Each structure stands twice: as C-alpha cells, then as structure tokens.
Coordinates of N, CA and C in Angstrom, one line a residue:
M28 N -70.9 -60.5 -104.7 CA -72.1 -59.8 -104.1 C -73.1 -59.4 -105.2
D29 N -74.3 -59.7 -104.9 CA -75.4 -59.4 -105.9 C -75.6 -57.9 -106.0
K30 N -75.8 -57.5 -107.2 CA -76.1 -56.0 -107.5 C -77.5 -55.7 -107.1
P31 N -77.8 -54.5 -106.8 CA -79.2 -54.1 -106.4 C -80.2 -54.3 -107.5
I32 N -81.4 -54.4 -107.1 CA -82.5 -54.5 -108.1 C -83.0 -53.1 -108.4
I33 N -83.2 -52.8 -109.7 CA -83.6 -51.4 -110.1 C -84.9 -51.5 -110.9
T34 N -85.6 -50.3 -110.8 CA -86.8 -50.1 -111.6 C -86.6 -48.7 -112.3
I35 N -87.0 -48.7 -113.5 CA -87.0 -47.4 -114.3 C -88.4 -46.9 -114.5
V36 N -88.6 -45.6 -114.1 CA -89.9 -45.0 -114.4 C -89.6 -43.9 -115.4
G37 N -90.0 -44.1 -116.6 CA -89.7 -43.1 -117.7 C -88.8 -43.7 -118.7
A38 N -89.4 -44.3 -119.8 CA -88.6 -45.1 -120.7 C -88.2 -44.2 -121.9
G39 N -87.6 -43.0 -121.6 CA -87.0 -42.2 -122.7 C -85.6 -42.6 -122.9
K40 N -84.8 -41.7 -123.5 CA -83.4 -42.0 -123.9 C -82.6 -42.4 -122.7
V41 N -82.6 -41.5 -121.6 CA -81.8 -41.8 -120.5 C -82.2 -43.0 -119.7
G42 N -83.5 -43.1 -119.4 CA -84.0 -44.2 -118.7 C -83.7 -45.5 -119.4
S43 N -84.0 -45.6 -120.7 CA -83.8 -46.8 -121.4 C -82.3 -47.2 -121.4
A44 N -81.4 -46.2 -121.6 CA -80.0 -46.5 -121.7 C -79.5 -47.0 -120.3
L45 N -80.0 -46.4 -119.2 CA -79.6 -46.8 -117.9 C -80.0 -48.2 -117.7
A46 N -81.2 -48.6 -118.0 CA -81.7 -49.9 -117.8 C -80.9 -50.9 -118.5
L47 N -80.6 -50.7 -119.8 CA -79.8 -51.6 -120.6 C -78.4 -51.7 -120.2
L48 N -77.8 -50.6 -119.9 CA -76.4 -50.6 -119.5 C -76.2 -51.3 -118.1
L49 N -77.0 -50.9 -117.2 CA -76.9 -51.5 -115.8 C -77.2 -53.0 -115.8
A50 N -78.2 -53.4 -116.6 CA -78.5 -54.8 -116.7 C -77.2 -55.6 -117.2
K51 N -76.5 -55.0 -118.1 CA -75.2 -55.7 -118.6 C -74.2 -55.7 -117.5
K52 N -74.3 -54.8 -116.5 CA -73.3 -54.8 -115.4 C -73.8 -55.7 -114.2
G53 N -74.9 -56.4 -114.4 CA -75.3 -57.3 -113.4 C -76.5 -56.8 -112.5
Y54 N -77.0 -55.6 -112.7 CA -78.1 -55.1 -112.0 C -79.4 -55.9 -112.4
R55 N -80.2 -56.3 -111.5 CA -81.4 -56.9 -111.9 C -82.5 -55.8 -112.1
V56 N -83.3 -55.9 -113.1 CA -84.3 -54.9 -113.4 C -85.6 -55.6 -113.1
S57 N -86.4 -54.9 -112.2 CA -87.7 -55.5 -111.8 C -88.8 -55.1 -112.8
G58 N -88.6 -54.0 -113.5 CA -89.7 -53.6 -114.4 C -89.4 -52.2 -115.0
I59 N -90.1 -51.9 -116.1 CA -90.0 -50.6 -116.8 C -91.3 -50.0 -116.8
A60 N -91.5 -48.8 -116.2 CA -92.7 -48.1 -116.2 C -92.6 -46.8 -117.1
S61 N -93.7 -46.5 -117.8 CA -93.7 -45.3 -118.6 C -95.1 -44.9 -118.9
K62 N -95.3 -43.6 -119.0 CA -96.6 -43.1 -119.4 C -97.1 -43.8 -120.8
S63 N -96.1 -43.9 -121.7 CA -96.3 -44.6 -122.9 C -95.9 -46.1 -122.8
I64 N -97.0 -46.9 -122.8 CA -96.7 -48.4 -122.5 C -95.9 -49.0 -123.7
S65 N -96.0 -48.4 -124.9 CA -95.2 -48.9 -126.0 C -93.7 -48.7 -125.8
S66 N -93.4 -47.5 -125.2 CA -92.0 -47.2 -124.9 C -91.5 -48.1 -123.8
A67 N -92.3 -48.4 -122.8 CA -91.9 -49.3 -121.7 C -91.6 -50.7 -122.3
R68 N -92.5 -51.1 -123.2 CA -92.4 -52.5 -123.7 C -91.1 -52.6 -124.6
R69 N -90.7 -51.6 -125.3 CA -89.5 -51.7 -126.2 C -88.3 -52.0 -125.3
V70 N -88.2 -51.5 -124.2 CA -87.1 -51.8 -123.3 C -87.3 -53.1 -122.5
A71 N -88.5 -53.2 -122.0 CA -88.8 -54.4 -121.2 C -88.6 -55.7 -121.9
E72 N -89.0 -55.7 -123.2 CA -88.9 -56.9 -124.0 C -87.4 -57.3 -124.2
Q73 N -86.5 -56.3 -124.3 CA -85.1 -56.6 -124.4 C -84.5 -57.2 -123.2
L74 N -85.1 -56.9 -122.0 CA -84.6 -57.4 -120.8 C -85.4 -58.6 -120.2
G75 N -86.6 -58.8 -120.8 CA -87.4 -59.9 -120.3 C -88.1 -59.6 -119.0
V76 N -88.5 -58.3 -118.8 CA -89.1 -57.9 -117.6 C -90.5 -57.3 -117.8
T77 N -91.2 -56.9 -116.8 CA -92.5 -56.4 -116.8 C -92.5 -54.9 -117.4
A78 N -93.5 -54.6 -118.2 CA -93.7 -53.3 -118.7 C -95.1 -52.8 -118.2
T79 N -95.1 -51.6 -117.8 CA -96.4 -51.1 -117.2 C -96.5 -49.6 -117.3
D80 N -97.7 -49.1 -117.3 CA -97.9 -47.6 -117.2 C -98.4 -47.2 -115.8
Q81 N -98.2 -48.2 -114.8 CA -98.6 -47.9 -113.4 C -97.3 -48.2 -112.6
P82 N -96.5 -47.2 -112.4 CA -95.2 -47.3 -111.8 C -95.2 -48.0 -110.4
A83 N -96.2 -47.7 -109.6 CA -96.3 -48.2 -108.2 C -96.5 -49.7 -108.2
T84 N -96.8 -50.4 -109.3 CA -96.9 -51.8 -109.3 C -95.6 -52.5 -109.5
V85 N -94.5 -51.8 -109.9 CA -93.2 -52.4 -110.0 C -92.1 -51.8 -109.1
T86 N -92.3 -50.6 -108.6 CA -91.3 -50.0 -107.8 C -91.1 -50.7 -106.5
P87 N -92.1 -51.3 -105.8 CA -91.9 -51.9 -104.5 C -90.8 -53.0 -104.5
S88 N -90.6 -53.7 -105.6 CA -89.7 -54.8 -105.6 C -88.3 -54.4 -105.9
A89 N -88.0 -53.1 -106.0 CA -86.7 -52.6 -106.3 C -86.0 -52.0 -105.1
D90 N -84.7 -52.1 -105.2 CA -83.8 -51.4 -104.2 C -83.6 -50.0 -104.6
I91 N -83.5 -49.7 -105.9 CA -83.3 -48.4 -106.5 C -84.4 -48.1 -107.5
V92 N -84.9 -46.9 -107.4 CA -85.9 -46.4 -108.4 C -85.3 -45.2 -109.1
F93 N -85.2 -45.3 -110.4 CA -84.8 -44.2 -111.2 C -86.0 -43.6 -111.8
I94 N -86.3 -42.3 -111.5 CA -87.4 -41.6 -112.2 C -86.7 -40.7 -113.3
T95 N -86.9 -41.1 -114.5 CA -86.2 -40.5 -115.6 C -87.2 -39.9 -116.6
T96 N -88.2 -39.3 -116.0 CA -89.3 -38.7 -116.8 C -88.8 -37.3 -117.2
P97 N -89.5 -36.6 -118.0 CA -89.2 -35.1 -118.3 C -89.2 -34.4 -117.0
D98 N -88.3 -33.4 -116.9 CA -88.2 -32.6 -115.6 C -89.5 -32.1 -115.1
R99 N -90.4 -31.6 -115.9 CA -91.6 -30.9 -115.5 C -92.5 -31.8 -114.7
V100 N -92.4 -33.2 -114.8 CA -93.3 -34.1 -114.1 C -92.6 -35.0 -113.1
I101 N -91.4 -34.7 -112.8 CA -90.7 -35.6 -111.8 C -91.4 -35.6 -110.5
A102 N -91.7 -34.4 -110.0 CA -92.3 -34.3 -108.7 C -93.7 -34.9 -108.7
Q103 N -94.4 -34.7 -109.7 CA -95.8 -35.3 -109.9 C -95.8 -36.8 -109.9
V104 N -94.8 -37.4 -110.7 CA -94.7 -38.8 -110.8 C -94.3 -39.4 -109.4
A105 N -93.4 -38.8 -108.8 CA -92.9 -39.2 -107.4 C -94.1 -39.2 -106.4
A106 N -94.9 -38.2 -106.5 CA -96.0 -38.0 -105.6 C -97.0 -39.1 -105.8
E107 N -97.3 -39.4 -107.1 CA -98.3 -40.5 -107.4 C -97.8 -41.8 -107.0
I108 N -96.5 -42.1 -107.1 CA -96.0 -43.4 -106.7 C -96.1 -43.5 -105.2
E109 N -95.8 -42.4 -104.5 CA -95.8 -42.5 -103.0 C -97.3 -42.7 -102.6
A110 N -98.2 -42.0 -103.2 CA -99.6 -42.1 -102.8 C -100.2 -43.5 -103.0
N111 N -99.6 -44.2 -104.0 CA -100.0 -45.6 -104.2 C -99.2 -46.6 -103.6
G112 N -98.4 -46.2 -102.6 CA -97.6 -47.2 -101.8 C -96.4 -47.8 -102.6
G113 N -95.9 -47.0 -103.5 CA -94.8 -47.6 -104.4 C -93.4 -47.4 -103.8
F114 N -93.2 -46.7 -102.8 CA -91.9 -46.6 -102.2 C -91.8 -47.3 -100.8
K115 N -90.6 -47.7 -100.4 CA -90.5 -48.5 -99.2 C -89.2 -48.1 -98.4
P116 N -89.2 -48.4 -97.1 CA -88.0 -48.0 -96.3 C -86.7 -48.7 -96.9
G117 N -85.6 -48.0 -97.0 CA -84.4 -48.5 -97.4 C -84.1 -48.3 -98.9
Q118 N -85.2 -48.0 -99.7 CA -85.0 -47.7 -101.1 C -84.2 -46.4 -101.3
V119 N -83.6 -46.3 -102.5 CA -83.0 -45.0 -102.9 C -83.7 -44.6 -104.2
V120 N -84.2 -43.4 -104.2 CA -85.0 -42.9 -105.3 C -84.2 -41.8 -106.0
F121 N -83.7 -42.0 -107.2 CA -82.9 -41.1 -108.0 C -83.8 -40.4 -109.0
H122 N -83.6 -39.2 -109.3 CA -84.0 -38.6 -110.6 C -82.7 -38.2 -111.4
T123 N -82.9 -37.9 -112.6 CA -81.7 -37.7 -113.5 C -81.7 -36.3 -114.1
S124 N -82.4 -35.4 -113.5 CA -82.4 -34.0 -114.0 C -81.2 -33.2 -113.6
G125 N -80.7 -32.4 -114.5 CA -79.6 -31.5 -114.2 C -80.0 -30.2 -113.6
A126 N -81.3 -29.9 -113.8 CA -81.7 -28.6 -113.3 C -82.3 -28.6 -111.9
H127 N -82.9 -29.8 -111.5 CA -83.6 -29.8 -110.3 C -82.8 -30.6 -109.2
A128 N -83.1 -30.2 -107.9 CA -82.4 -30.8 -106.8 C -83.2 -32.1 -106.4
A129 N -82.6 -32.9 -105.5 CA -83.1 -34.1 -105.1 C -84.5 -34.0 -104.5
E130 N -84.8 -32.8 -104.0 CA -86.1 -32.5 -103.4 C -87.3 -32.8 -104.3
E131 N -87.0 -32.8 -105.6 CA -88.1 -33.2 -106.5 C -88.7 -34.6 -106.2
V132 N -87.9 -35.5 -105.7 CA -88.4 -36.8 -105.3 C -88.4 -36.9 -103.8
G133 N -88.3 -35.8 -103.1 CA -88.3 -35.8 -101.6 C -89.5 -36.5 -101.0
V134 N -90.6 -36.5 -101.7 CA -91.8 -37.2 -101.1 C -91.5 -38.6 -100.8
A135 N -90.5 -39.3 -101.4 CA -90.2 -40.7 -101.1 C -89.7 -40.9 -99.7
R136 N -89.2 -39.8 -99.1 CA -88.8 -39.9 -97.7 C -89.9 -40.2 -96.7
R137 N -91.1 -39.9 -97.1 CA -92.3 -40.2 -96.2 C -92.4 -41.7 -96.0
S138 N -91.9 -42.5 -97.0 CA -92.0 -43.9 -96.9 C -90.7 -44.5 -96.4
G139 N -89.8 -43.7 -96.0 CA -88.5 -44.2 -95.5 C -87.4 -44.4 -96.5
A140 N -87.7 -43.9 -97.7 CA -86.7 -44.0 -98.8 C -85.7 -42.8 -98.8
L141 N -84.6 -42.9 -99.5 CA -83.7 -41.8 -99.6 C -83.9 -41.1 -101.0
A142 N -83.6 -39.8 -101.0 CA -83.8 -39.1 -102.3 C -82.5 -38.5 -102.7
A143 N -82.3 -38.6 -104.0 CA -81.0 -38.1 -104.6 C -81.2 -37.8 -106.1
S144 N -80.3 -37.1 -106.6 CA -80.2 -36.8 -108.1 C -78.9 -37.3 -108.6
L145 N -79.0 -37.9 -109.8 CA -77.8 -38.5 -110.5 C -77.9 -38.1 -111.9
H146 N -77.1 -37.0 -112.3 CA -77.3 -36.4 -113.6 C -76.1 -36.7 -114.5
P147 N -76.3 -37.3 -115.6 CA -75.1 -37.5 -116.6 C -74.9 -36.2 -117.3
L148 N -73.6 -35.8 -117.2 CA -73.2 -34.5 -117.9 C -72.9 -34.9 -119.4
Q149 N -74.0 -35.1 -120.1 CA -73.9 -35.6 -121.5 C -75.1 -35.3 -122.3
S150 N -75.1 -35.3 -123.6 CA -76.2 -35.1 -124.4 C -76.5 -36.4 -125.2
F151 N -77.8 -36.6 -125.5 CA -78.2 -37.9 -126.2 C -79.1 -37.6 -127.3
A152 N -78.8 -38.1 -128.5 CA -79.7 -38.0 -129.6 C -80.8 -39.1 -129.6
D153 N -80.4 -40.3 -129.2 CA -81.3 -41.4 -129.1 C -80.8 -42.4 -128.1
V154 N -81.5 -43.5 -127.9 CA -81.1 -44.5 -126.9 C -79.7 -45.1 -127.2
Q155 N -79.5 -45.4 -128.5 CA -78.2 -46.0 -128.9 C -77.0 -45.1 -128.6
M156 N -77.2 -43.8 -128.9 CA -76.2 -42.8 -128.7 C -76.0 -42.6 -127.2
A157 N -77.1 -42.7 -126.4 CA -77.0 -42.6 -125.0 C -76.1 -43.7 -124.4
M158 N -76.3 -44.9 -124.9 CA -75.6 -46.1 -124.4 C -74.1 -45.9 -124.8
E159 N -73.8 -45.3 -125.9 CA -72.4 -45.1 -126.3 C -71.8 -44.0 -125.6
N160 N -72.5 -42.9 -125.3 CA -72.0 -41.7 -124.6 C -71.9 -41.8 -123.1
L161 N -72.7 -42.6 -122.5 CA -72.7 -42.6 -121.0 C -71.4 -43.1 -120.4
P162 N -70.8 -44.2 -120.9 CA -69.5 -44.6 -120.3 C -68.5 -43.6 -120.6
G163 N -67.7 -43.3 -119.5 CA -66.7 -42.2 -119.6 C -67.2 -40.8 -119.3
S164 N -68.5 -40.7 -119.1 CA -69.0 -39.3 -118.8 C -68.9 -39.0 -117.3
Y165 N -69.0 -37.8 -117.0 CA -69.1 -37.3 -115.6 C -70.5 -37.3 -115.2
F166 N -70.8 -37.5 -113.9 CA -72.1 -37.5 -113.3 C -72.1 -36.5 -112.1
A167 N -73.1 -35.7 -112.0 CA -73.2 -34.8 -110.9 C -74.2 -35.5 -109.9
L168 N -73.7 -35.6 -108.6 CA -74.5 -36.3 -107.6 C -74.9 -35.3 -106.5
E169 N -76.2 -35.4 -106.1 CA -76.7 -34.5 -105.0 C -77.8 -35.1 -104.3
G170 N -78.0 -34.9 -103.0 CA -79.1 -35.5 -102.3 C -78.7 -36.0 -100.9
D171 N -79.5 -36.9 -100.4 CA -79.2 -37.4 -99.1 C -77.9 -38.0 -99.0
P172 N -77.1 -37.6 -98.0 CA -75.7 -38.1 -97.9 C -75.6 -39.7 -97.8
E173 N -76.6 -40.3 -97.2 CA -76.6 -41.8 -97.2 C -76.7 -42.4 -98.5
A174 N -77.2 -41.7 -99.5 CA -77.4 -42.3 -100.9 C -76.1 -42.1 -101.7
M175 N -75.2 -41.3 -101.3 CA -74.1 -40.9 -102.2 C -73.1 -42.1 -102.4
P176 N -72.8 -43.0 -101.5 CA -72.0 -44.1 -101.8 C -72.6 -45.0 -102.9
L177 N -73.9 -45.2 -102.8 CA -74.5 -46.0 -103.8 C -74.5 -45.3 -105.2
A178 N -74.7 -44.0 -105.2 CA -74.7 -43.3 -106.4 C -73.3 -43.4 -107.1
E179 N -72.3 -43.2 -106.2 CA -70.9 -43.3 -106.7 C -70.6 -44.7 -107.3
A180 N -71.1 -45.8 -106.7 CA -70.9 -47.1 -107.1 C -71.6 -47.3 -108.5
I181 N -72.8 -46.8 -108.7 CA -73.5 -46.9 -109.9 C -72.7 -46.2 -111.0
V182 N -72.2 -45.0 -110.8 CA -71.4 -44.3 -111.8 C -70.1 -45.1 -112.1
R183 N -69.5 -45.7 -111.1 CA -68.3 -46.5 -111.4 C -68.7 -47.7 -112.3
D184 N -69.8 -48.3 -112.1 CA -70.3 -49.5 -112.9 C -70.6 -49.0 -114.3
L185 N -71.0 -47.8 -114.5 CA -71.2 -47.2 -115.8 C -69.9 -46.7 -116.5
D186 N -68.8 -47.0 -115.8 CA -67.5 -46.6 -116.3 C -67.4 -45.0 -116.4
G187 N -68.1 -44.4 -115.5 CA -68.1 -42.9 -115.5 C -67.3 -42.4 -114.3
K188 N -67.3 -41.1 -114.1 CA -66.7 -40.4 -113.0 C -67.7 -39.5 -112.4
S189 N -67.6 -39.3 -111.1 CA -68.7 -38.5 -110.4 C -68.1 -37.4 -109.6
F190 N -68.9 -36.4 -109.3 CA -68.6 -35.3 -108.4 C -69.9 -34.9 -107.7
R191 N -69.8 -34.5 -106.4 CA -70.9 -34.1 -105.7 C -71.1 -32.5 -105.7
I192 N -72.4 -32.1 -105.7 CA -72.7 -30.7 -105.7 C -73.8 -30.5 -104.6
E193 N -74.0 -29.3 -104.2 CA -75.0 -28.9 -103.3 C -76.3 -28.5 -104.1
A194 N -77.4 -28.7 -103.4 CA -78.7 -28.4 -104.0 C -78.7 -26.9 -104.5
R195 N -78.2 -26.0 -103.7 CA -78.2 -24.6 -104.1 C -77.4 -24.3 -105.4
D196 N -76.5 -25.2 -105.8 CA -75.7 -25.0 -107.0 C -76.3 -25.7 -108.2
K197 N -77.4 -26.3 -108.1 CA -77.9 -27.0 -109.3 C -78.2 -26.0 -110.5
A198 N -78.8 -24.9 -110.2 CA -79.1 -23.9 -111.3 C -77.8 -23.5 -112.0
L199 N -76.8 -23.2 -111.2 CA -75.5 -22.8 -111.8 C -74.9 -23.9 -112.6
Y200 N -74.9 -25.1 -112.1 CA -74.4 -26.3 -112.8 C -75.1 -26.5 -114.1
H201 N -76.5 -26.4 -114.1 CA -77.2 -26.6 -115.3 C -77.0 -25.5 -116.3
A202 N -76.9 -24.3 -115.8 CA -76.6 -23.2 -116.8 C -75.3 -23.4 -117.5
A203 N -74.3 -23.8 -116.8 CA -73.0 -24.0 -117.4 C -73.0 -25.1 -118.5
A204 N -73.7 -26.2 -118.1 CA -73.8 -27.3 -119.0 C -74.6 -26.9 -120.3
S205 N -75.7 -26.1 -120.1 CA -76.4 -25.6 -121.3 C -75.6 -24.7 -122.2
I206 N -74.8 -23.9 -121.6 CA -73.9 -23.0 -122.4 C -73.0 -23.9 -123.3
A207 N -72.4 -24.9 -122.6 CA -71.4 -25.7 -123.3 C -72.1 -26.6 -124.4
S208 N -73.3 -27.1 -124.2 CA -73.9 -28.0 -125.1 C -74.9 -27.3 -126.0
N209 N -76.0 -26.7 -125.4 CA -77.1 -26.2 -126.2 C -76.6 -25.0 -127.1
Y210 N -75.7 -24.2 -126.6 CA -75.2 -23.1 -127.4 C -74.4 -23.5 -128.6
L211 N -73.7 -24.6 -128.4 CA -73.0 -25.2 -129.6 C -73.9 -25.6 -130.7
V212 N -75.0 -26.3 -130.3 CA -76.0 -26.7 -131.2 C -76.6 -25.5 -132.0
A213 N -76.9 -24.4 -131.2 CA -77.5 -23.2 -131.8 C -76.4 -22.5 -132.8
L214 N -75.2 -22.5 -132.4 CA -74.1 -21.9 -133.2 C -74.0 -22.7 -134.5
M215 N -74.0 -24.0 -134.4 CA -73.9 -24.8 -135.6 C -75.1 -24.6 -136.6
H216 N -76.2 -24.5 -136.0 CA -77.4 -24.2 -136.8 C -77.3 -22.9 -137.5
L217 N -76.8 -21.9 -136.8 CA -76.6 -20.6 -137.4 C -75.5 -20.6 -138.5
A218 N -74.4 -21.2 -138.2 CA -73.3 -21.3 -139.1 C -73.7 -22.0 -140.4
T219 N -74.3 -23.2 -140.3 CA -74.7 -23.9 -141.5 C -75.7 -23.2 -142.3
G220 N -76.6 -22.4 -141.6 CA -77.6 -21.6 -142.3 C -76.9 -20.5 -143.1
L221 N -75.9 -19.9 -142.6 CA -75.1 -18.8 -143.3 C -74.5 -19.3 -144.6
Y222 N -74.0 -20.6 -144.5 CA -73.3 -21.2 -145.7 C -74.3 -21.4 -146.8
S223 N -75.6 -21.5 -146.5 CA -76.6 -21.6 -147.6 C -76.7 -20.4 -148.4
R224 N -76.2 -19.2 -147.9 CA -76.2 -18.0 -148.6 C -75.4 -18.1 -149.9
F225 N -74.4 -19.0 -149.9 CA -73.6 -19.1 -151.2 C -73.7 -20.5 -151.7
G226 N -74.9 -21.1 -151.5 CA -75.2 -22.3 -152.3 C -75.1 -23.7 -151.6
L227 N -74.4 -23.8 -150.5 CA -74.3 -25.1 -149.8 C -75.6 -25.5 -149.1
S228 N -75.9 -26.7 -149.2 CA -77.0 -27.2 -148.4 C -76.6 -27.3 -146.9
R229 N -77.5 -27.4 -146.0 CA -77.2 -27.4 -144.6 C -76.3 -28.7 -144.3
E230 N -76.7 -29.8 -145.0 CA -75.9 -31.0 -144.8 C -74.4 -30.8 -145.3
E231 N -74.3 -30.2 -146.4 CA -72.9 -29.9 -147.0 C -72.2 -29.0 -146.1
A232 N -72.9 -28.0 -145.6 CA -72.2 -27.0 -144.7 C -71.8 -27.7 -143.4
F233 N -72.6 -28.6 -142.9 CA -72.2 -29.3 -141.6 C -71.0 -30.1 -141.8
K234 N -70.9 -30.8 -143.0 CA -69.7 -31.6 -143.3 C -68.5 -30.8 -143.4
A235 N -68.7 -29.6 -144.0 CA -67.5 -28.7 -144.1 C -67.0 -28.1 -142.8
L236 N -68.0 -27.8 -141.9 CA -67.6 -27.1 -140.7 C -67.2 -28.1 -139.6
S237 N -67.7 -29.4 -139.7 CA -67.4 -30.3 -138.6 C -65.9 -30.5 -138.3
P238 N -65.1 -30.7 -139.3 CA -63.6 -30.8 -139.0 C -63.1 -29.6 -138.3
L239 N -63.6 -28.4 -138.6 CA -63.1 -27.2 -137.9 C -63.5 -27.2 -136.4
V240 N -64.8 -27.6 -136.2 CA -65.3 -27.7 -134.8 C -64.5 -28.7 -134.0
R241 N -64.3 -29.9 -134.6 CA -63.5 -31.0 -133.9 C -62.1 -30.5 -133.6
G242 N -61.5 -29.8 -134.6 CA -60.1 -29.3 -134.4 C -60.1 -28.2 -133.3
T243 N -61.1 -27.4 -133.2 CA -61.2 -26.4 -132.2 C -61.3 -27.1 -130.8
V244 N -62.1 -28.1 -130.7 CA -62.3 -28.8 -129.4 C -60.9 -29.4 -129.0
R245 N -60.2 -30.0 -130.0 CA -58.9 -30.6 -129.7 C -57.9 -29.5 -129.2
N246 N -58.0 -28.3 -129.8 CA -57.2 -27.2 -129.4 C -57.5 -26.8 -127.9
I247 N -58.8 -26.7 -127.6 CA -59.2 -26.4 -126.3 C -58.7 -27.4 -125.3
E248 N -58.8 -28.7 -125.6 CA -58.3 -29.8 -124.7 C -56.8 -29.6 -124.5
Q249 N -56.0 -29.2 -125.5 CA -54.6 -29.0 -125.3 C -54.3 -27.7 -124.5

C-alpha cells in the first residue's frame, strides 16, 4: 500500500528531519516550504522536490501537511495557507509544538481537513542529530480523534512510540519536558562555569562532568 504524500512547512531541524526520515520510509514528499527559501532548498534538493516560500502552492497536493515552524507563528502560517486555498478536505494538518494544542492549526478544519499535534519528546542540536534522535523517541499526540490512527502510524514508521494527551494537558506536558531537558542544560552550564574557578576551561569541565552525568542517568534508569 502506498504511503501518504506529505508536505513540510518550516524547514528547521524538526521539519527537515521529518522530511528526510519519512522519505526513507516510503512517504512521498510533494514539496518543502519555508520562510527562508535557502533552508527549503537545502532539504528539497536532497529529495528532488519543489522548494518554495509560498506554502499554499505545494500543500494542496499532499495528504499530510506538517507545519513545523516556530511555535509563535504556527497559527499565523496555518491561517495564511487556509486563506490561499492551501488546505483541502480529507487532509490531516499536524503541527509539532509541545506547548500548543492542535487548535493552533484548527483553521484547516474550515477546508475540511483534520487538525492534530504530533510532538517528538526529544531535543535536537541540528538536523543530523534530529535524524539520529527521533527513532526510538516518544511522541505526544493530540487533536481530532479521526487523525490519531494516522499519527500513530507515522510514529511507528519513525520507529518511535506514542501516547495520546488531551489539549488541556499540553501546558503540563510541556512544563515537565522543559524541566527534564532545559534545566539539565542550565545545570551543566552552571556546573562547568564553577569549574573555571579553579582553572578548567568550560570544554575541559564538560568532559570531566559528562561521565558523572551519564552515570547518574544510568542510575536513574535502574
């Protein structure tokens, strides 16, 4: 059975990684859209597809639209696509924000599309790291019930695991993820800075502290 056709709107780390990974799994990519045309071209050239800074020119040919822009502009981008006739009945429109509910792309429902969020519970330093880290990660799914089976299938194809949450729980979900990830970054920054007080560079301090951190994580897992 043929895989769905996808379009990516927002060629950042997550969007680029999703396009490249899902293409390897047999999903057909109709195009890559991004505010930065150079970012869109970097991914599109690898896949041999169209790159554009006008999302509504490529979204109509897709079964699935991923809006992977920064959180602050998800709703704005979705509204612009809808206003330009870029959504269609039967499509599923996903965003990948951990903080926002599916309603951020709810405007797509006016065109008969479904709205959902598919958030990878993972952090990414760059596109290559995103491609390496996504497989095996957990994904939080939320949105229109009819979109959930497709979301779960996408996660399986990414070799991930999924769980569903309610829109009202997105803030709590995102807060917990930030504590586990962002706070660790802040703590490592603080700790490596303290080691400079007795002469170690931040790089040397990081190398010294990293085995301790990895050991602690293993202990927590046990």
